[in-house]
Short mmCIF file of C-alpha atoms (C1' of nucleotides) in Angstrom, two decimals:
data_model
loop_
_atom_site.label_atom_id
_atom_site.label_comp_id
_atom_site.label_asym_id
_atom_site.label_seq_id
_atom_site.Cartn_x
_atom_site.Cartn_y
_atom_site.Cartn_z
CA MET A 1 7.07 -3.26 18.68
CA ASP A 2 7.67 -5.82 21.03
CA LEU A 3 5.31 -8.19 19.76
CA LEU A 4 6.88 -7.75 16.16
CA ARG A 5 9.78 -8.34 17.82
CA THR A 6 9.10 -11.45 19.75
CA ARG A 7 6.73 -13.04 17.37
CA GLY A 8 7.62 -11.34 14.29
CA PRO A 9 5.66 -9.57 11.84
CA GLY A 10 2.48 -11.47 10.88
CA ASN A 11 2.96 -14.14 13.41
CA PHE A 12 0.35 -12.05 16.30
CA THR A 13 -3.55 -11.53 15.85
CA VAL A 14 -5.47 -8.03 17.08
CA GLU A 15 -6.17 -10.02 20.03
CA ASP A 16 -2.62 -10.35 21.17
CA ILE A 17 -2.68 -6.46 20.99
CA ALA A 18 -5.52 -5.96 22.87
CA GLU A 19 -4.01 -7.96 25.29
CA ALA A 20 -0.86 -7.08 25.80
CA ALA A 21 -2.19 -3.25 25.94
CA GLY A 22 -5.01 -4.31 28.63
CA ILE A 23 -7.92 -3.15 26.50
CA SER A 24 -10.40 -5.18 24.62
CA ARG A 25 -10.15 -6.57 21.12
CA ARG A 26 -13.38 -4.14 19.87
CA THR A 27 -11.55 -1.23 21.67
CA PHE A 28 -8.53 -1.85 19.43
CA PHE A 29 -10.89 -1.08 16.47
CA ASN A 30 -12.50 1.90 17.39
CA TYR A 31 -9.27 3.40 17.35
CA PHE A 32 -6.93 1.74 14.51
CA ALA A 33 -8.72 0.22 11.64
CA SER A 34 -6.39 -2.45 11.29
CA THR A 35 -2.30 -3.70 12.43
CA GLU A 36 -1.31 -2.08 9.94
CA VAL A 37 -2.02 1.03 10.20
CA VAL A 38 -0.78 0.97 13.96
CA ILE A 39 2.96 -0.01 12.24
CA ALA A 40 2.63 2.39 9.62
CA SER A 41 1.94 4.94 12.42
CA VAL A 42 5.89 4.56 13.28
CA THR A 43 6.95 5.31 9.53
CA HIS A 44 4.56 8.24 9.60
CA GLY A 45 5.80 9.97 12.74
CA PHE A 46 9.36 9.66 10.91
CA LEU A 47 8.19 11.35 7.87
CA ASP A 48 6.80 14.27 9.94
CA LYS A 49 9.58 14.71 11.28
CA ALA A 50 11.15 15.68 7.70
CA LEU A 51 8.07 17.03 6.90
CA GLN A 52 8.33 19.73 9.71
CA GLN A 53 11.30 20.49 8.96
CA PHE A 54 11.17 21.39 5.32
CA ARG A 55 7.89 23.86 6.26
CA LEU A 56 10.04 25.29 8.51
CA ARG A 57 13.14 26.18 5.85
CA PRO A 58 13.13 29.77 4.86
CA ALA A 59 10.54 30.86 1.48
CA GLY A 60 13.15 31.58 -0.39
CA GLU A 61 15.71 28.90 -0.80
CA PRO A 62 15.60 26.64 -3.50
CA ILE A 63 12.95 23.50 -2.86
CA LEU A 64 16.06 21.16 -3.33
CA GLU A 65 18.29 22.47 -0.78
CA SER A 66 15.15 22.62 1.27
CA ALA A 67 14.73 19.03 0.78
CA ARG A 68 17.95 18.41 1.90
CA ALA A 69 17.98 20.18 4.86
CA ALA A 70 15.11 18.67 5.90
CA LEU A 71 16.13 15.09 4.99
CA VAL A 72 19.66 14.99 6.94
CA GLU A 73 17.73 16.07 9.96
CA LEU A 74 16.23 12.61 9.89
CA ALA A 75 19.79 11.14 10.24
CA ASP A 76 19.79 11.38 13.87
CA PRO A 77 19.62 8.04 16.56
CA MET A 78 16.47 8.91 18.23
CA THR A 79 14.44 9.28 14.85
CA VAL A 80 15.75 6.72 12.33
CA ALA A 81 15.99 4.07 15.43
CA PRO A 82 12.47 2.83 15.53
CA ILE A 83 12.02 2.97 11.81
CA ALA A 84 15.68 0.86 11.11
CA GLU A 85 14.12 -1.66 13.57
CA LEU A 86 10.80 -1.78 11.45
CA TYR A 87 12.97 -1.74 8.07
CA SER A 88 14.63 -4.67 9.35
CA MET A 89 11.84 -6.93 10.09
CA GLY A 90 9.80 -5.67 6.95
CA GLN A 91 12.28 -5.67 4.29
CA ALA A 92 11.00 -8.94 3.00
CA ASN A 93 7.48 -8.84 4.71
CA PRO A 94 5.11 -7.63 1.97
CA MET A 95 2.62 -6.51 5.08
CA LEU A 96 5.38 -4.42 6.61
CA SER A 97 6.11 -2.63 3.38
CA ARG A 98 3.01 -2.32 2.10
CA SER A 99 2.38 0.04 4.81
CA GLU A 100 5.23 1.63 4.30
CA LEU A 101 4.71 2.51 0.97
CA GLU A 102 1.53 4.04 1.92
CA ALA A 103 3.61 6.28 4.72
CA TRP A 104 6.08 7.44 1.95
CA ASP A 105 3.03 7.99 -0.58
CA HIS A 106 1.21 10.16 1.76
CA CYS A 107 4.25 12.07 2.71
CA THR A 108 4.34 13.09 -0.76
CA VAL A 109 0.86 14.75 -0.80
CA GLU A 110 2.30 16.46 2.20
CA ILE A 111 5.21 17.69 0.33
CA ILE A 112 3.16 18.72 -2.88
CA ASP A 113 0.93 20.79 -0.14
CA ALA A 114 3.59 22.59 1.30
CA ALA A 115 5.44 23.10 -2.30
CA ARG A 116 2.10 24.65 -3.48
CA GLU A 117 1.86 27.18 -0.62
CA ARG A 118 5.50 28.45 -0.86
CA PHE A 119 4.84 29.00 -4.94
CA ALA A 120 1.66 30.65 -4.00
CA GLN A 121 2.70 32.88 -2.02
CA GLY A 122 4.79 35.56 -3.62
CA SER A 123 4.03 35.47 -7.51
CA GLY A 124 -0.22 35.46 -8.60
CA VAL A 125 1.36 33.19 -11.62
CA GLU A 126 -0.55 30.00 -11.94
CA ILE A 127 1.31 27.38 -10.39
CA ASP A 128 2.94 23.67 -12.60
CA GLU A 129 1.10 21.50 -11.20
CA LEU A 130 3.08 18.67 -13.10
CA TYR A 131 6.61 20.39 -11.72
CA LEU A 132 4.86 20.49 -8.42
CA ARG A 133 4.36 17.03 -8.19
CA ALA A 134 7.00 15.48 -9.96
CA LEU A 135 9.29 17.34 -8.14
CA ALA A 136 8.06 16.14 -4.67
CA GLY A 137 7.43 12.82 -5.90
CA SER A 138 11.05 12.51 -6.93
CA ILE A 139 12.66 13.93 -3.81
CA ILE A 140 10.89 11.59 -1.70
CA SER A 141 12.09 8.83 -4.37
CA CYS A 142 15.69 9.84 -4.04
CA GLY A 143 15.03 9.90 -0.03
CA LYS A 144 13.30 6.23 -0.01
CA ALA A 145 16.39 5.55 -2.71
CA ALA A 146 18.83 6.85 -0.09
CA MET A 147 17.21 4.65 3.00
CA ASP A 148 17.07 1.88 1.20
CA VAL A 149 21.00 1.81 0.06
CA TRP A 150 21.73 3.00 3.81
CA PHE A 151 19.71 -0.44 4.97
CA ALA A 152 21.38 -2.14 2.75
CA ARG A 153 24.73 -1.20 3.30
CA CYS A 154 24.70 -0.96 6.87
CA GLY A 155 22.05 -2.90 7.75
CA GLY A 156 20.39 -0.42 10.35
CA ASP A 157 23.26 0.16 12.42
CA LEU A 158 23.15 3.51 14.29
CA SER A 159 26.37 4.02 14.65
CA PRO A 160 27.85 7.60 14.42
CA ASP A 161 29.72 5.80 10.90
CA SER A 162 27.06 4.54 10.05
CA LEU A 163 24.70 7.68 10.58
CA SER A 164 27.48 10.27 8.84
CA ASN A 165 26.63 7.37 5.98
CA LEU A 166 23.12 7.80 5.43
CA ARG A 167 23.24 11.75 5.76
CA GLN A 168 26.03 11.85 3.12
CA LEU A 169 24.01 9.19 1.45
CA LEU A 170 20.84 11.87 1.49
CA ILE A 171 22.48 14.75 0.49
CA ASP A 172 24.06 12.70 -2.49
CA SER A 173 21.23 11.59 -3.69
CA MET A 174 19.48 15.32 -3.55
CA SER A 175 22.42 15.96 -5.62
CA LEU A 176 22.07 13.70 -8.17
CA LEU A 177 18.27 15.24 -8.63
CA GLY A 178 19.60 18.47 -8.65
CA SER A 179 22.12 17.48 -11.69
CA GLY A 180 19.45 15.93 -13.50
CA PHE A 181 21.25 12.51 -13.01
CA ALA A 182 24.28 13.68 -14.48
CA SER A 183 23.45 11.71 -17.56
CA HIS A 184 26.54 9.65 -18.09
CA SER A 185 28.14 7.30 -16.25
CA PRO A 186 26.23 5.78 -12.42
CA ALA A 187 29.75 4.52 -11.00
CA THR A 188 31.45 7.83 -10.03
CA PRO A 189 29.51 9.11 -6.84
CA SER A 190 29.72 12.66 -6.29
CA GLN A 191 31.65 12.45 -3.18
CA ASP A 192 33.67 9.49 -1.38
CA ARG A 193 32.68 8.24 1.72
CA HIS A 194 35.09 6.72 3.91
CA MET B 1 -14.53 -4.04 -13.92
CA ASP B 2 -18.40 -5.16 -14.15
CA LEU B 3 -18.74 -5.26 -10.41
CA LEU B 4 -16.78 -2.13 -9.86
CA ARG B 5 -18.57 -0.37 -12.89
CA THR B 6 -21.93 -1.14 -11.33
CA ARG B 7 -21.40 -2.09 -7.66
CA GLY B 8 -18.48 0.49 -6.91
CA PRO B 9 -15.22 -0.66 -5.18
CA GLY B 10 -15.86 -2.40 -1.65
CA ASN B 11 -19.48 -2.85 -2.61
CA PHE B 12 -18.78 -6.71 -3.96
CA THR B 13 -17.09 -9.72 -2.15
CA VAL B 14 -14.93 -12.36 -3.69
CA GLU B 15 -18.04 -14.71 -3.51
CA ASP B 16 -19.51 -12.03 -6.51
CA ILE B 17 -16.89 -12.64 -8.54
CA ALA B 18 -16.39 -16.00 -8.22
CA GLU B 19 -20.39 -16.29 -9.42
CA ALA B 20 -19.51 -13.86 -12.10
CA ALA B 21 -16.82 -15.59 -13.37
CA GLY B 22 -18.82 -19.36 -12.70
CA ILE B 23 -16.26 -20.80 -10.52
CA SER B 24 -16.51 -21.45 -7.08
CA ARG B 25 -14.80 -18.57 -4.13
CA ARG B 26 -12.25 -21.34 -2.91
CA THR B 27 -10.92 -21.68 -7.09
CA PHE B 28 -10.54 -17.62 -6.95
CA PHE B 29 -7.95 -18.27 -3.80
CA ASN B 30 -6.15 -20.46 -5.66
CA TYR B 31 -5.40 -17.89 -7.79
CA PHE B 32 -5.54 -14.68 -6.46
CA ALA B 33 -4.68 -13.86 -2.42
CA SER B 34 -7.52 -11.06 -2.77
CA THR B 35 -9.78 -8.62 -4.48
CA GLU B 36 -6.88 -6.16 -4.52
CA VAL B 37 -4.63 -8.05 -6.57
CA VAL B 38 -6.68 -8.48 -9.37
CA ILE B 39 -6.92 -4.90 -9.36
CA ALA B 40 -3.44 -4.85 -8.95
CA SER B 41 -3.22 -6.80 -11.60
CA VAL B 42 -4.64 -4.01 -14.36
CA THR B 43 -2.08 -1.23 -13.20
CA HIS B 44 0.70 -3.90 -13.08
CA GLY B 45 0.03 -4.88 -17.09
CA PHE B 46 -0.05 -1.01 -17.72
CA LEU B 47 3.07 -0.30 -16.16
CA ASP B 48 4.75 -4.12 -17.96
CA LYS B 49 4.36 -2.90 -21.26
CA ALA B 50 6.54 0.21 -20.22
CA LEU B 51 8.48 -2.33 -18.37
CA GLN B 52 8.81 -3.99 -21.77
CA GLN B 53 9.52 -1.14 -24.37
CA PHE B 54 12.42 0.45 -21.67
CA ARG B 55 13.98 -3.36 -22.34
CA LEU B 56 13.72 -2.63 -26.10
CA ARG B 57 16.24 0.14 -26.51
CA PRO B 58 19.26 0.08 -27.15
CA ALA B 59 22.09 -0.04 -24.09
CA GLY B 60 23.62 2.93 -25.41
CA GLU B 61 20.95 5.28 -25.03
CA PRO B 62 20.66 7.68 -22.20
CA ILE B 63 18.51 5.89 -19.13
CA LEU B 64 15.66 9.12 -19.44
CA GLU B 65 15.68 9.06 -23.01
CA SER B 66 14.46 5.37 -22.91
CA ALA B 67 12.46 6.25 -20.12
CA ARG B 68 10.55 8.93 -22.10
CA ALA B 69 10.39 7.13 -25.23
CA ALA B 70 8.66 3.89 -22.90
CA LEU B 71 6.38 6.64 -21.53
CA VAL B 72 5.20 8.07 -24.31
CA GLU B 73 4.31 4.81 -25.78
CA LEU B 74 1.92 3.95 -22.86
CA ALA B 75 -0.34 7.30 -24.67
CA ASP B 76 -2.76 4.98 -26.55
CA PRO B 77 -5.96 4.45 -26.13
CA MET B 78 -6.22 0.46 -25.99
CA THR B 79 -3.31 0.73 -23.62
CA VAL B 80 -4.97 3.51 -21.06
CA ALA B 81 -7.98 2.63 -21.43
CA PRO B 82 -8.52 0.58 -18.45
CA ILE B 83 -6.23 2.14 -16.10
CA ALA B 84 -7.86 5.28 -16.90
CA GLU B 85 -11.56 3.63 -15.84
CA LEU B 86 -9.32 2.27 -12.88
CA TYR B 87 -7.87 6.07 -11.90
CA SER B 88 -11.36 7.21 -12.13
CA MET B 89 -13.30 4.89 -9.76
CA GLY B 90 -10.11 5.14 -7.19
CA GLN B 91 -9.09 8.43 -7.01
CA ALA B 92 -11.08 8.84 -3.65
CA ASN B 93 -11.36 5.21 -3.05
CA PRO B 94 -8.55 3.75 -0.49
CA MET B 95 -8.40 0.04 -1.37
CA LEU B 96 -8.04 1.14 -4.98
CA SER B 97 -4.72 3.64 -4.28
CA ARG B 98 -3.20 0.93 -2.86
CA SER B 99 -3.27 -1.69 -4.74
CA GLU B 100 -2.09 0.80 -7.46
CA LEU B 101 0.52 2.08 -5.08
CA GLU B 102 2.06 -1.34 -4.67
CA ALA B 103 1.90 -1.86 -8.19
CA TRP B 104 3.94 1.32 -9.03
CA ASP B 105 6.82 0.05 -6.67
CA HIS B 106 7.11 -3.12 -8.30
CA CYS B 107 7.39 -0.71 -11.58
CA THR B 108 10.51 0.50 -9.56
CA VAL B 109 12.05 -2.45 -8.72
CA GLU B 110 12.08 -3.93 -12.05
CA ILE B 111 13.19 -0.44 -13.92
CA ILE B 112 16.31 -0.83 -11.53
CA ASP B 113 16.90 -4.22 -12.36
CA ALA B 114 16.69 -3.41 -15.94
CA ALA B 115 18.80 -0.58 -15.49
CA ARG B 116 21.29 -2.82 -13.53
CA GLU B 117 21.85 -4.77 -16.37
CA ARG B 118 22.29 -2.36 -18.84
CA PHE B 119 24.66 -0.85 -16.56
CA ALA B 120 26.79 -3.85 -15.59
CA GLN B 121 27.56 -4.74 -19.41
CA GLY B 122 29.92 -2.68 -20.92
CA SER B 123 31.82 -1.55 -17.50
CA GLY B 124 33.40 -4.09 -15.53
CA VAL B 125 32.73 -0.79 -12.60
CA GLU B 126 30.83 -1.09 -9.32
CA ILE B 127 27.71 0.31 -9.91
CA ASP B 128 26.82 2.90 -7.97
CA GLU B 129 23.53 1.90 -6.29
CA LEU B 130 22.29 5.10 -5.17
CA TYR B 131 22.38 6.24 -8.87
CA LEU B 132 20.75 3.33 -9.62
CA ARG B 133 17.46 3.19 -7.11
CA ALA B 134 17.17 7.04 -6.63
CA LEU B 135 16.90 7.74 -10.64
CA ALA B 136 15.02 4.88 -11.26
CA GLY B 137 12.85 5.96 -8.21
CA SER B 138 12.26 9.57 -9.52
CA ILE B 139 11.56 8.48 -13.46
CA ILE B 140 8.60 6.41 -11.97
CA SER B 141 7.47 9.15 -9.31
CA CYS B 142 8.04 12.23 -12.90
CA GLY B 143 5.74 9.12 -14.94
CA LYS B 144 3.10 8.84 -11.91
CA ALA B 145 2.97 12.97 -11.49
CA ALA B 146 2.25 13.04 -15.56
CA MET B 147 -0.40 10.61 -15.16
CA ASP B 148 -2.07 12.25 -11.52
CA VAL B 149 -1.71 15.60 -13.76
CA TRP B 150 -3.40 14.30 -16.54
CA PHE B 151 -6.10 13.03 -15.41
CA ALA B 152 -7.00 15.77 -13.00
CA ARG B 153 -7.20 17.86 -16.13
CA CYS B 154 -8.84 15.40 -19.11
CA GLY B 155 -10.86 13.28 -16.19
CA GLY B 156 -9.24 9.95 -18.44
CA ASP B 157 -10.88 11.32 -22.07
CA LEU B 158 -9.46 9.24 -24.61
CA SER B 159 -9.84 11.77 -27.62
CA PRO B 160 -6.53 12.18 -29.44
CA ASP B 161 -6.58 15.77 -28.10
CA SER B 162 -6.11 14.46 -24.48
CA LEU B 163 -3.97 11.83 -25.13
CA SER B 164 -1.89 13.89 -27.01
CA ASN B 165 -1.61 16.12 -24.09
CA LEU B 166 -0.58 13.22 -21.89
CA ARG B 167 2.07 12.29 -24.03
CA GLN B 168 3.62 16.06 -23.69
CA LEU B 169 3.14 15.58 -20.13
CA LEU B 170 5.17 12.46 -19.50
CA ILE B 171 7.92 14.40 -21.88
CA ASP B 172 8.14 17.37 -20.06
CA SER B 173 7.86 15.14 -16.78
CA MET B 174 11.09 13.38 -18.12
CA SER B 175 12.73 16.92 -19.36
CA LEU B 176 12.38 18.51 -15.93
CA LEU B 177 13.64 15.57 -14.02
CA GLY B 178 16.88 15.99 -16.75
CA SER B 179 17.20 19.23 -16.15
CA GLY B 180 17.11 18.71 -12.57
CA PHE B 181 13.73 20.99 -12.23
CA ALA B 182 15.71 23.98 -13.32
CA SER B 183 16.07 25.29 -9.73
CA HIS B 184 14.12 28.19 -10.55
CA SER B 185 10.02 29.17 -11.20
CA PRO B 186 7.23 26.42 -11.46
CA ALA B 187 5.32 28.41 -13.81
CA THR B 188 7.26 28.04 -16.72
CA PRO B 189 6.43 24.64 -18.34
CA SER B 190 9.00 23.79 -20.86
CA GLN B 191 6.50 23.77 -23.90
CA ASP B 192 3.57 25.25 -24.44
CA ARG B 193 0.14 22.92 -24.93
CA HIS B 194 -2.47 23.82 -27.14
"C1'" DG C 1 -24.62 12.86 47.50
"C1'" DT C 2 -27.54 12.52 44.11
"C1'" DG C 3 -29.37 12.82 39.40
"C1'" DC C 4 -28.20 13.89 35.02
"C1'" DA C 5 -25.54 14.19 30.76
"C1'" DT C 6 -21.61 12.56 27.92
"C1'" DG C 7 -18.31 10.07 26.88
"C1'" DT C 8 -16.12 5.64 26.80
"C1'" DT C 9 -15.50 0.39 26.81
"C1'" DT C 10 -16.93 -3.45 26.01
"C1'" DG C 11 -19.49 -8.30 24.54
"C1'" DC C 12 -21.84 -10.16 21.52
"C1'" DA C 13 -23.50 -11.47 16.54
"C1'" DC C 14 -22.58 -11.26 11.95
"C1'" DT C 15 -20.21 -10.91 7.63
"C1'" DC C 16 -16.15 -11.60 5.20
"C1'" DT C 17 -11.51 -13.04 4.20
"C1'" DG C 18 -8.12 -16.08 3.91
"C1'" DC C 19 -6.16 -21.62 3.52
"C1'" DG C 20 -5.21 -26.20 4.74
"C1'" DC C 21 -7.11 -30.17 3.47
"C1'" DA C 22 -9.34 -33.90 1.62
"C1'" DA C 23 -12.06 -35.24 -1.76
"C1'" DG C 24 -13.99 -34.82 -6.40
"C1'" DT C 25 -13.47 -34.36 -11.31
"C1'" DA C 26 -10.79 -33.41 -15.70
"C1'" DT C 27 -7.03 -34.43 -18.88
"C1'" DT C 28 -2.88 -36.20 -20.04
"C1'" DT C 29 0.26 -39.78 -20.51
"C1'" DT C 30 1.27 -45.07 -20.64
"C1'" DA D 1 -8.12 -48.84 -19.62
"C1'" DA D 2 -5.84 -47.89 -16.45
"C1'" DA D 3 -2.56 -44.80 -13.55
"C1'" DA D 4 -0.53 -40.73 -13.04
"C1'" DT D 5 -1.06 -35.73 -12.86
"C1'" DA D 6 -3.59 -31.31 -12.98
"C1'" DC D 7 -7.69 -28.55 -11.76
"C1'" DT D 8 -12.00 -27.35 -9.11
"C1'" DT D 9 -14.53 -27.77 -5.12
"C1'" DG D 10 -16.42 -28.07 -0.49
"C1'" DC D 11 -15.63 -27.89 4.48
"C1'" DG D 12 -14.13 -26.33 8.27
"C1'" DC D 13 -11.50 -22.74 10.53
"C1'" DA D 14 -9.02 -18.78 12.39
"C1'" DG D 15 -8.99 -14.01 12.08
"C1'" DA D 16 -10.16 -9.15 10.28
"C1'" DG D 17 -13.71 -5.43 10.85
"C1'" DT D 18 -17.96 -3.55 11.89
"C1'" DG D 19 -23.20 -2.44 13.73
"C1'" DC D 20 -25.31 -2.39 18.06
"C1'" DA D 21 -26.51 -2.03 22.55
"C1'" DA D 22 -25.62 -3.14 27.48
"C1'" DA D 23 -22.47 -1.59 30.91
"C1'" DC D 24 -19.05 1.31 32.85
"C1'" DA D 25 -16.50 5.67 34.17
"C1'" DT D 26 -16.56 10.91 34.21
"C1'" DG D 27 -17.81 15.20 35.12
"C1'" DC D 28 -21.10 18.74 36.02
"C1'" DA D 29 -25.29 21.21 38.49
"C1'" DC D 30 -28.06 21.45 42.07
#
DNA sequence: GTGCATGTTTGCACTCTGCGCAAGTATTTT
DNA sequence: AAAATACTTGCGCAGAGTGCAAACATGCAC
């Protein structure tokens, strides 16, 4: 993160990281296949927290409600801080966005698993894979959309106001999803935000 | 594609591609930044076709209906063939899935633009960015989910039966999205498929 | 403490990527 | 035909990523 801040993405080598960490280049590669995965681990940690929250929700609850609750947990300073910083650097940077994409995708896979488990217990009925995957993918997409809009609007600001804005965006995106995108005007958000 | 087929992903170098194409390694890099983007261009072409169809739809039509129509156009042998082959190779391969992810993401961005244009004309009202991005992202996710399920089920088979299966999956995924995922049982697809 | 076993770190060497540069070769314009 | 423009290529270099074997550290038994 220090190197990212000072030199900017793409302007330092693995050797620099190794030196800064007091280890050899070779040792770095023993633990990480590339700089990308190191950086992705930040986003990964962020999304892991959401996953964790999701799994804690009661099994009977509607998935969308669980997702909403899990996502809202993310709108907390300590949690968003690292990813906000990454985002602000990576908005235009192909290398960063790539590893972020991968992290979001990985999260989708995990949500699919979590949701499958939830449905499996209870009914012996066969699970509709399409339902599962389409829903999980949409949830992640909506979460990502909320984050994107938040960054565009607040530029990663961590003030309480900004964070409550993020919370509201996450909630709104889930209700859009739950209402089937109300199939009409896109100019009326469900709620006014200050 | 020949090299992919014969040697498998990751088992050939840019030099091999250049040689097979009768050009120099340097010339390859004049046109493509990496092997990845070459491969991504296949998926890219596939999604471009959907985009194109989407843009052809009447501006008054509900977005989800336009998306459904655009996606269904993809379920045609000539169009799916290349991507089906890629998918069957890339299922387990990190390098391939990565470039595919990027292509899908790029398509999301383009749908957002297309949808924004559509809404912009007509009303002078400010557009809800969250609505736009969440919807576009969800559409893409559902399309991807349908493709994933199809591959899991049919393994990229191009027979008429298999393709009509794909068509139905695409339609189903859009109606799931349109109905807000009916927030109940995941075990009842909207329609029986042979 | 000595010796041994297991695990980690490192240097070395090598292949491959990606790209700047300048020289070469086509193609088109005038 | 000469000049302008576009495309291709070879060369050289910095950096990624990895196998291998030597060096080093740590823990354990005696």
